């Protein structure tokens, strides 16, 4: 499951959110102010941030603006929490780049539903949902990959790194991922590995898909990177 950074200065609320999300299987890190939040973000990029508006030091809105302006953190999904309910404040929060907005007091169930909705839209691989594309199916819960339809499914043996790589690719079919994006998503942000490593694992992934004849689903996009296609082979570039 994904990693959530909770930025909240009221310990009771932070603890309630953290307990609830951990119970759902998320890895949770709590920061009590803007400085601690920035330190956490600098260390590991989370899959989602729950961000309180009123914080000591820089406010949640200031943090949201800063993260949206930085290419490294621009894409991180953000849910803002606030005691304010005025329409102008809601608009300011969304203008600062929040994906969603929750007014205190809220129920843990409501926050959970919003988190899942935002992740489904922005970072589906952070949820342990099975992903299907074409005849290929990947199930993060059982860590299984299979190909086929109905009862005629072939189980494929996919190594752990290739599994994560396939998960990221399948979560965004047709999207071109650069090698550096794949390094960040699969190996972790701040891990310094040569981009050629990606090519090595793409090659292994294709070998793992080959018994089902599905190696063409991972396409090389010349000069750009890789993409997953549900219906391979239509327009040329292929699994070269
Ligand atoms: Ca607060």
PDB file of C-alpha atoms and ligand atoms in Angstrom:
ATOM      1  CA  UNK A   1       0.000   0.000   0.000  1.00  0.00           C
ATOM      2  CA  UNK A   2       0.966   3.600  -0.363  1.00  0.00           C
ATOM      3  CA  UNK A   3       2.781   5.977   1.938  1.00  0.00           C
ATOM      4  CA  UNK A   4       0.822   8.927   3.362  1.00  0.00           C
ATOM      5  CA  UNK A   5       2.349  12.000   4.981  1.00  0.00           C
ATOM      6  CA  UNK A   6      -0.018  13.572   7.551  1.00  0.00           C
ATOM      7  CA  UNK A   7       0.831  17.200   8.345  1.00  0.00           C
ATOM      8  CA  UNK A   8      -1.172  18.185  11.419  1.00  0.00           C
ATOM      9  CA  UNK A   9      -0.127  20.062  14.560  1.00  0.00           C
ATOM     10  CA  UNK A  10      -2.939  18.831  16.823  1.00  0.00           C
ATOM     11  CA  UNK A  11      -1.596  15.520  18.198  1.00  0.00           C
ATOM     12  CA  UNK A  12      -5.031  14.008  18.895  1.00  0.00           C
ATOM     13  CA  UNK A  13      -6.230  14.586  15.319  1.00  0.00           C
ATOM     14  CA  UNK A  14      -2.899  13.486  13.816  1.00  0.00           C
ATOM     15  CA  UNK A  15      -3.004  10.290  15.874  1.00  0.00           C
ATOM     16  CA  UNK A  16      -6.617   9.553  14.930  1.00  0.00           C
ATOM     17  CA  UNK A  17      -5.855   9.960  11.214  1.00  0.00           C
ATOM     18  CA  UNK A  18      -2.633   7.953  11.451  1.00  0.00           C
ATOM     19  CA  UNK A  19      -4.241   5.044  13.340  1.00  0.00           C
ATOM     20  CA  UNK A  20      -7.101   4.909  10.900  1.00  0.00           C
ATOM     21  CA  UNK A  21      -4.894   4.926   7.803  1.00  0.00           C
ATOM     22  CA  UNK A  22      -2.486   2.363   9.270  1.00  0.00           C
ATOM     23  CA  UNK A  23      -5.455   0.137   9.925  1.00  0.00           C
ATOM     24  CA  UNK A  24      -6.264   0.441   6.204  1.00  0.00           C
ATOM     25  CA  UNK A  25      -2.767  -0.780   5.396  1.00  0.00           C
ATOM     26  CA  UNK A  26      -1.147   2.564   4.565  1.00  0.00           C
ATOM     27  CA  UNK A  27       2.313   3.449   5.768  1.00  0.00           C
ATOM     28  CA  UNK A  28       1.862   6.739   7.678  1.00  0.00           C
ATOM     29  CA  UNK A  29       4.355   9.431   8.629  1.00  0.00           C
ATOM     30  CA  UNK A  30       3.253  12.380  10.771  1.00  0.00           C
ATOM     31  CA  UNK A  31       4.767  15.875  10.745  1.00  0.00           C
ATOM     32  CA  UNK A  32       3.617  18.529  13.253  1.00  0.00           C
ATOM     33  CA  UNK A  33       4.747  21.647  11.408  1.00  0.00           C
ATOM     34  CA  UNK A  34       5.847  22.951   8.019  1.00  0.00           C
ATOM     35  CA  UNK A  35       9.528  22.432   8.707  1.00  0.00           C
ATOM     36  CA  UNK A  36       9.081  18.780   9.719  1.00  0.00           C
ATOM     37  CA  UNK A  37       6.787  18.242   6.711  1.00  0.00           C
ATOM     38  CA  UNK A  38       9.400  19.672   4.344  1.00  0.00           C
ATOM     39  CA  UNK A  39      12.082  17.449   5.922  1.00  0.00           C
ATOM     40  CA  UNK A  40       9.888  14.377   5.374  1.00  0.00           C
ATOM     41  CA  UNK A  41       9.137  15.338   1.771  1.00  0.00           C
ATOM     42  CA  UNK A  42      12.848  15.930   1.126  1.00  0.00           C
ATOM     43  CA  UNK A  43      13.643  12.462   2.471  1.00  0.00           C
ATOM     44  CA  UNK A  44      10.965  10.327   0.792  1.00  0.00           C
ATOM     45  CA  UNK A  45       8.282  11.399  -1.634  1.00  0.00           C
ATOM     46  CA  UNK A  46       4.922  10.084  -0.290  1.00  0.00           C
ATOM     47  CA  UNK A  47       2.051   8.812  -2.445  1.00  0.00           C
ATOM     48  CA  UNK A  48      -0.293  11.344  -0.864  1.00  0.00           C
ATOM     49  CA  UNK A  49      -0.222  14.215   1.661  1.00  0.00           C
ATOM     50  CA  UNK A  50      -2.998  15.082   4.131  1.00  0.00           C
ATOM     51  CA  UNK A  51      -2.240  18.714   4.919  1.00  0.00           C
ATOM     52  CA  UNK A  52      -3.738  20.850   7.682  1.00  0.00           C
ATOM     53  CA  UNK A  53      -4.328  24.490   6.799  1.00  0.00           C
ATOM     54  CA  UNK A  54      -3.424  26.093  10.157  1.00  0.00           C
ATOM     55  CA  UNK A  55       0.108  25.127  11.160  1.00  0.00           C
ATOM     56  CA  UNK A  56       2.788  26.815  13.253  1.00  0.00           C
ATOM     57  CA  UNK A  57       5.289  28.507  10.931  1.00  0.00           C
ATOM     58  CA  UNK A  58       4.399  28.309   7.243  1.00  0.00           C
ATOM     59  CA  UNK A  59       0.701  27.510   6.662  1.00  0.00           C
ATOM     60  CA  UNK A  60      -0.642  24.517   4.789  1.00  0.00           C
ATOM     61  CA  UNK A  61      -1.528  26.731   1.844  1.00  0.00           C
ATOM     62  CA  UNK A  62       2.031  28.091   1.686  1.00  0.00           C
ATOM     63  CA  UNK A  63       3.368  24.536   1.763  1.00  0.00           C
ATOM     64  CA  UNK A  64       0.963  23.447  -0.976  1.00  0.00           C
ATOM     65  CA  UNK A  65       2.097  26.349  -3.190  1.00  0.00           C
ATOM     66  CA  UNK A  66       5.767  25.581  -2.557  1.00  0.00           C
ATOM     67  CA  UNK A  67       5.312  21.889  -3.427  1.00  0.00           C
ATOM     68  CA  UNK A  68       3.306  22.650  -6.553  1.00  0.00           C
ATOM     69  CA  UNK A  69       6.077  24.982  -7.764  1.00  0.00           C
ATOM     70  CA  UNK A  70       8.787  22.311  -7.337  1.00  0.00           C
ATOM     71  CA  UNK A  71       9.067  19.786 -10.198  1.00  0.00           C
ATOM     72  CA  UNK A  72       9.953  17.023  -7.715  1.00  0.00           C
ATOM     73  CA  UNK A  73       6.773  17.433  -5.642  1.00  0.00           C
ATOM     74  CA  UNK A  74       4.433  18.894  -8.281  1.00  0.00           C
ATOM     75  CA  UNK A  75       2.530  15.640  -8.841  1.00  0.00           C
ATOM     76  CA  UNK A  76       2.043  14.563  -5.209  1.00  0.00           C
ATOM     77  CA  UNK A  77      -1.691  14.275  -4.461  1.00  0.00           C
ATOM     78  CA  UNK A  78      -2.778  16.668  -1.688  1.00  0.00           C
ATOM     79  CA  UNK A  79      -5.857  16.664   0.528  1.00  0.00           C
ATOM     80  CA  UNK A  80      -6.259  19.785   2.676  1.00  0.00           C
ATOM     81  CA  UNK A  81      -7.829  19.765   6.134  1.00  0.00           C
ATOM     82  CA  UNK A  82      -9.204  22.849   7.729  1.00  0.00           C
ATOM     83  CA  UNK A  83     -11.501  24.206  10.397  1.00  0.00           C
ATOM     84  CA  UNK A  84     -12.427  26.994   8.020  1.00  0.00           C
ATOM     85  CA  UNK A  85     -15.546  26.551   5.962  1.00  0.00           C
ATOM     86  CA  UNK A  86     -15.744  29.887   4.171  1.00  0.00           C
ATOM     87  CA  UNK A  87     -16.024  29.580   0.422  1.00  0.00           C
ATOM     88  CA  UNK A  88     -13.095  31.951  -0.165  1.00  0.00           C
ATOM     89  CA  UNK A  89     -10.832  29.663   1.890  1.00  0.00           C
ATOM     90  CA  UNK A  90     -11.945  26.599  -0.022  1.00  0.00           C
ATOM     91  CA  UNK A  91     -11.098  28.350  -3.253  1.00  0.00           C
ATOM     92  CA  UNK A  92      -7.686  29.455  -1.888  1.00  0.00           C
ATOM     93  CA  UNK A  93      -6.910  25.846  -0.935  1.00  0.00           C
ATOM     94  CA  UNK A  94      -7.859  24.485  -4.326  1.00  0.00           C
ATOM     95  CA  UNK A  95      -6.009  27.328  -6.067  1.00  0.00           C
ATOM     96  CA  UNK A  96      -2.896  26.378  -4.100  1.00  0.00           C
ATOM     97  CA  UNK A  97      -3.068  22.979  -5.795  1.00  0.00           C
ATOM     98  CA  UNK A  98      -5.028  20.770  -3.382  1.00  0.00           C
ATOM     99  CA  UNK A  99      -6.784  17.829  -5.073  1.00  0.00           C
ATOM    100  CA  UNK A 100      -9.501  17.780  -2.449  1.00  0.00           C
ATOM    101  CA  UNK A 101     -10.574  19.607   0.641  1.00  0.00           C
ATOM    102  CA  UNK A 102     -12.098  18.421   3.932  1.00  0.00           C
ATOM    103  CA  UNK A 103     -13.583  20.645   6.639  1.00  0.00           C
ATOM    104  CA  UNK A 104     -13.126  19.753  10.317  1.00  0.00           C
ATOM    105  CA  UNK A 105     -14.755  18.013  12.015  1.00  0.00           C
ATOM    106  CA  UNK A 106     -14.805  15.091   9.584  1.00  0.00           C
ATOM    107  CA  UNK A 107     -15.272  11.382  10.150  1.00  0.00           C
ATOM    108  CA  UNK A 108     -12.321   9.036   9.572  1.00  0.00           C
ATOM    109  CA  UNK A 109     -14.506   7.167   7.081  1.00  0.00           C
ATOM    110  CA  UNK A 110     -15.000  10.321   5.042  1.00  0.00           C
ATOM    111  CA  UNK A 111     -11.266  11.070   4.951  1.00  0.00           C
ATOM    112  CA  UNK A 112     -10.570   7.485   3.950  1.00  0.00           C
ATOM    113  CA  UNK A 113     -13.069   7.644   1.092  1.00  0.00           C
ATOM    114  CA  UNK A 114     -11.553  10.922  -0.169  1.00  0.00           C
ATOM    115  CA  UNK A 115      -8.044   9.478   0.037  1.00  0.00           C
ATOM    116  CA  UNK A 116      -9.029   6.412  -1.976  1.00  0.00           C
ATOM    117  CA  UNK A 117     -10.814   8.555  -4.555  1.00  0.00           C
ATOM    118  CA  UNK A 118      -7.813  10.864  -4.994  1.00  0.00           C
ATOM    119  CA  UNK A 119      -5.381   7.936  -5.193  1.00  0.00           C
ATOM    120  CA  UNK A 120      -7.566   6.083  -7.693  1.00  0.00           C
ATOM    121  CA  UNK A 121      -7.449   9.160  -9.907  1.00  0.00           C
ATOM    122  CA  UNK A 122      -3.868  10.289  -9.331  1.00  0.00           C
ATOM    123  CA  UNK A 123      -1.786   7.330  -8.109  1.00  0.00           C
ATOM    124  CA  UNK A 124      -3.697   4.049  -8.518  1.00  0.00           C
ATOM    125  CA  UNK A 125      -0.600   1.935  -7.867  1.00  0.00           C
ATOM    126  CA  UNK A 126      -0.614   3.223  -4.239  1.00  0.00           C
ATOM    127  CA  UNK A 127      -3.796   1.192  -3.687  1.00  0.00           C
ATOM    128  CA  UNK A 128      -3.628  -2.591  -3.589  1.00  0.00           C
ATOM    129  CA  UNK A 129      -6.314  -2.898  -6.265  1.00  0.00           C
ATOM    130  CA  UNK A 130      -5.941  -5.485  -9.015  1.00  0.00           C
ATOM    131  CA  UNK A 131      -5.122  -3.876 -12.355  1.00  0.00           C
ATOM    132  CA  UNK A 132      -6.306  -5.269 -15.668  1.00  0.00           C
ATOM    133  CA  UNK A 133      -5.248  -4.155 -19.114  1.00  0.00           C
ATOM    134  CA  UNK A 134      -6.023  -6.160 -22.215  1.00  0.00           C
ATOM    135  CA  UNK A 135      -5.562  -9.815 -21.327  1.00  0.00           C
ATOM    136  CA  UNK A 136      -3.061  -9.089 -18.557  1.00  0.00           C
ATOM    137  CA  UNK A 137      -4.015  -8.983 -14.885  1.00  0.00           C
ATOM    138  CA  UNK A 138      -1.811  -7.915 -11.965  1.00  0.00           C
ATOM    139  CA  UNK A 139      -2.962  -8.449  -8.369  1.00  0.00           C
ATOM    140  CA  UNK A 140      -0.849  -6.599  -5.761  1.00  0.00           C
ATOM    141  CA  UNK A 141      -2.644  -8.426  -2.913  1.00  0.00           C
ATOM    142  CA  UNK A 142      -1.526 -11.894  -4.014  1.00  0.00           C
ATOM    143  CA  UNK A 143       1.462 -10.566  -6.030  1.00  0.00           C
ATOM    144  CA  UNK A 144       0.284 -12.564  -9.053  1.00  0.00           C
ATOM    145  CA  UNK A 145       0.412 -11.753 -12.740  1.00  0.00           C
ATOM    146  CA  UNK A 146      -1.714 -13.733 -15.180  1.00  0.00           C
ATOM    147  CA  UNK A 147      -2.651 -13.551 -18.846  1.00  0.00           C
ATOM    148  CA  UNK A 148      -5.648 -14.866 -20.745  1.00  0.00           C
ATOM    149  CA  UNK A 149      -9.408 -14.866 -20.351  1.00  0.00           C
ATOM    150  CA  UNK A 150     -11.964 -16.777 -18.322  1.00  0.00           C
ATOM    151  CA  UNK A 151     -10.649 -20.153 -17.151  1.00  0.00           C
ATOM    152  CA  UNK A 152      -7.790 -20.086 -19.655  1.00  0.00           C
ATOM    153  CA  UNK A 153      -5.378 -17.959 -17.657  1.00  0.00           C
ATOM    154  CA  UNK A 154      -1.618 -18.452 -17.646  1.00  0.00           C
ATOM    155  CA  UNK A 155       0.239 -17.553 -14.442  1.00  0.00           C
ATOM    156  CA  UNK A 156       3.433 -15.662 -15.180  1.00  0.00           C
ATOM    157  CA  UNK A 157       6.543 -15.681 -13.015  1.00  0.00           C
ATOM    158  CA  UNK A 158       7.561 -12.066 -12.483  1.00  0.00           C
ATOM    159  CA  UNK A 159      10.420 -11.000 -10.168  1.00  0.00           C
ATOM    160  CA  UNK A 160       9.811  -8.367  -7.442  1.00  0.00           C
ATOM    161  CA  UNK A 161      11.376  -5.401  -9.266  1.00  0.00           C
ATOM    162  CA  UNK A 162       9.714  -6.357 -12.564  1.00  0.00           C
ATOM    163  CA  UNK A 163       6.417  -6.687 -10.658  1.00  0.00           C
ATOM    164  CA  UNK A 164       6.656  -3.092  -9.356  1.00  0.00           C
ATOM    165  CA  UNK A 165       7.716  -1.898 -12.796  1.00  0.00           C
ATOM    166  CA  UNK A 166       4.750  -3.631 -14.438  1.00  0.00           C
ATOM    167  CA  UNK A 167       2.414  -2.236 -11.751  1.00  0.00           C
ATOM    168  CA  UNK A 168       3.487   1.345 -12.489  1.00  0.00           C
ATOM    169  CA  UNK A 169       3.285   0.837 -16.264  1.00  0.00           C
ATOM    170  CA  UNK A 170      -0.116  -0.912 -16.145  1.00  0.00           C
ATOM    171  CA  UNK A 171      -1.580   1.732 -13.813  1.00  0.00           C
ATOM    172  CA  UNK A 172      -1.187   4.292 -16.601  1.00  0.00           C
ATOM    173  CA  UNK A 173      -1.709   2.462 -19.891  1.00  0.00           C
ATOM    174  CA  UNK A 174      -0.618   4.387 -23.008  1.00  0.00           C
ATOM    175  CA  UNK A 175       1.303   6.942 -20.967  1.00  0.00           C
ATOM    176  CA  UNK A 176       4.981   7.322 -21.834  1.00  0.00           C
ATOM    177  CA  UNK A 177       7.237   7.058 -18.775  1.00  0.00           C
ATOM    178  CA  UNK A 178      10.802   8.350 -18.958  1.00  0.00           C
ATOM    179  CA  UNK A 179      13.565   6.254 -17.431  1.00  0.00           C
ATOM    180  CA  UNK A 180      13.982   8.762 -14.604  1.00  0.00           C
ATOM    181  CA  UNK A 181      10.231   8.690 -13.817  1.00  0.00           C
ATOM    182  CA  UNK A 182      10.361   4.908 -13.676  1.00  0.00           C
ATOM    183  CA  UNK A 183      13.421   5.028 -11.405  1.00  0.00           C
ATOM    184  CA  UNK A 184      11.554   7.323  -8.998  1.00  0.00           C
ATOM    185  CA  UNK A 185       8.372   5.262  -8.986  1.00  0.00           C
ATOM    186  CA  UNK A 186       9.879   1.779  -8.902  1.00  0.00           C
ATOM    187  CA  UNK A 187      13.178   2.146  -7.061  1.00  0.00           C
ATOM    188  CA  UNK A 188      12.222   5.149  -4.942  1.00  0.00           C
ATOM    189  CA  UNK A 189      12.901   8.812  -5.124  1.00  0.00           C
ATOM    190  CA  UNK A 190      16.472   9.768  -4.097  1.00  0.00           C
ATOM    191  CA  UNK A 191      17.840   6.357  -4.993  1.00  0.00           C
ATOM    192  CA  UNK A 192      20.766   6.908  -7.301  1.00  0.00           C
ATOM    193  CA  UNK A 193      20.852   4.198  -9.926  1.00  0.00           C
ATOM    194  CA  UNK A 194      21.910   4.468 -13.544  1.00  0.00           C
ATOM    195  CA  UNK A 195      19.077   4.861 -16.018  1.00  0.00           C
ATOM    196  CA  UNK A 196      20.403   1.825 -17.892  1.00  0.00           C
ATOM    197  CA  UNK A 197      19.186  -0.263 -14.944  1.00  0.00           C
ATOM    198  CA  UNK A 198      15.640   0.439 -16.141  1.00  0.00           C
ATOM    199  CA  UNK A 199      16.465  -1.072 -19.534  1.00  0.00           C
ATOM    200  CA  UNK A 200      17.809  -4.207 -17.857  1.00  0.00           C
ATOM    201  CA  UNK A 201      14.590  -4.694 -15.875  1.00  0.00           C
ATOM    202  CA  UNK A 202      12.370  -3.915 -18.866  1.00  0.00           C
ATOM    203  CA  UNK A 203      14.213  -6.670 -20.732  1.00  0.00           C
ATOM    204  CA  UNK A 204      13.589  -9.086 -17.811  1.00  0.00           C
ATOM    205  CA  UNK A 205       9.952  -8.027 -17.642  1.00  0.00           C
ATOM    206  CA  UNK A 206       9.474  -8.789 -21.342  1.00  0.00           C
ATOM    207  CA  UNK A 207      11.114 -12.184 -20.817  1.00  0.00           C
ATOM    208  CA  UNK A 208       8.656 -12.840 -17.962  1.00  0.00           C
ATOM    209  CA  UNK A 209       5.697 -11.896 -20.197  1.00  0.00           C
ATOM    210  CA  UNK A 210       6.964 -13.887 -23.189  1.00  0.00           C
ATOM    211  CA  UNK A 211       5.478 -17.284 -22.181  1.00  0.00           C
ATOM    212  CA  UNK A 212       2.031 -15.706 -22.731  1.00  0.00           C
ATOM    213  CA  UNK A 213       3.181 -13.909 -25.890  1.00  0.00           C
ATOM    214  CA  UNK A 214       2.576 -10.607 -24.042  1.00  0.00           C
ATOM    215  CA  UNK A 215       6.096  -9.139 -24.289  1.00  0.00           C
ATOM    216  CA  UNK A 216       4.877  -6.601 -26.874  1.00  0.00           C
ATOM    217  CA  UNK A 217       2.683  -4.924 -24.239  1.00  0.00           C
ATOM    218  CA  UNK A 218       5.768  -3.103 -22.954  1.00  0.00           C
ATOM    219  CA  UNK A 219       6.763  -0.782 -25.763  1.00  0.00           C
ATOM    220  CA  UNK A 220       9.936   1.214 -26.241  1.00  0.00           C
ATOM    221  CA  UNK A 221       9.223   4.784 -27.251  1.00  0.00           C
ATOM    222  CA  UNK A 222      12.368   5.910 -29.008  1.00  0.00           C
ATOM    223  CA  UNK A 223      14.078   8.890 -27.387  1.00  0.00           C
ATOM    224  CA  UNK A 224      11.452   9.032 -24.626  1.00  0.00           C
ATOM    225  CA  UNK A 225      11.082   5.888 -22.538  1.00  0.00           C
ATOM    226  CA  UNK A 226       8.553   3.112 -22.161  1.00  0.00           C
ATOM    227  CA  UNK A 227       4.812   2.656 -22.230  1.00  0.00           C
ATOM    228  CA  UNK A 228       2.339  -0.115 -21.564  1.00  0.00           C
ATOM    229  CA  UNK A 229      -0.184  -0.876 -24.311  1.00  0.00           C
ATOM    230  CA  UNK A 230      -3.215  -3.101 -23.768  1.00  0.00           C
ATOM    231  CA  UNK A 231      -3.421  -4.025 -27.471  1.00  0.00           C
ATOM    232  CA  UNK A 232       0.162  -4.290 -28.725  1.00  0.00           C
ATOM    233  CA  UNK A 233       1.534  -4.292 -32.205  1.00  0.00           C
ATOM    234  CA  UNK A 234      -0.795  -1.864 -33.966  1.00  0.00           C
ATOM    235  CA  UNK A 235       1.459   1.078 -34.687  1.00  0.00           C
ATOM    236  CA  UNK A 236       5.000   0.107 -35.248  1.00  0.00           C
ATOM    237  CA  UNK A 237       7.542   0.879 -32.553  1.00  0.00           C
ATOM    238  CA  UNK A 238       7.072  -2.408 -30.724  1.00  0.00           C
ATOM    239  CA  UNK A 239       9.196  -4.200 -28.199  1.00  0.00           C
ATOM    240  CA  UNK A 240      12.502  -3.457 -29.892  1.00  0.00           C
TER     241      UNK A 240
HETATM  242 CA1  LIG B   1      -3.855  22.960  12.910  1.00  0.00          CA
END
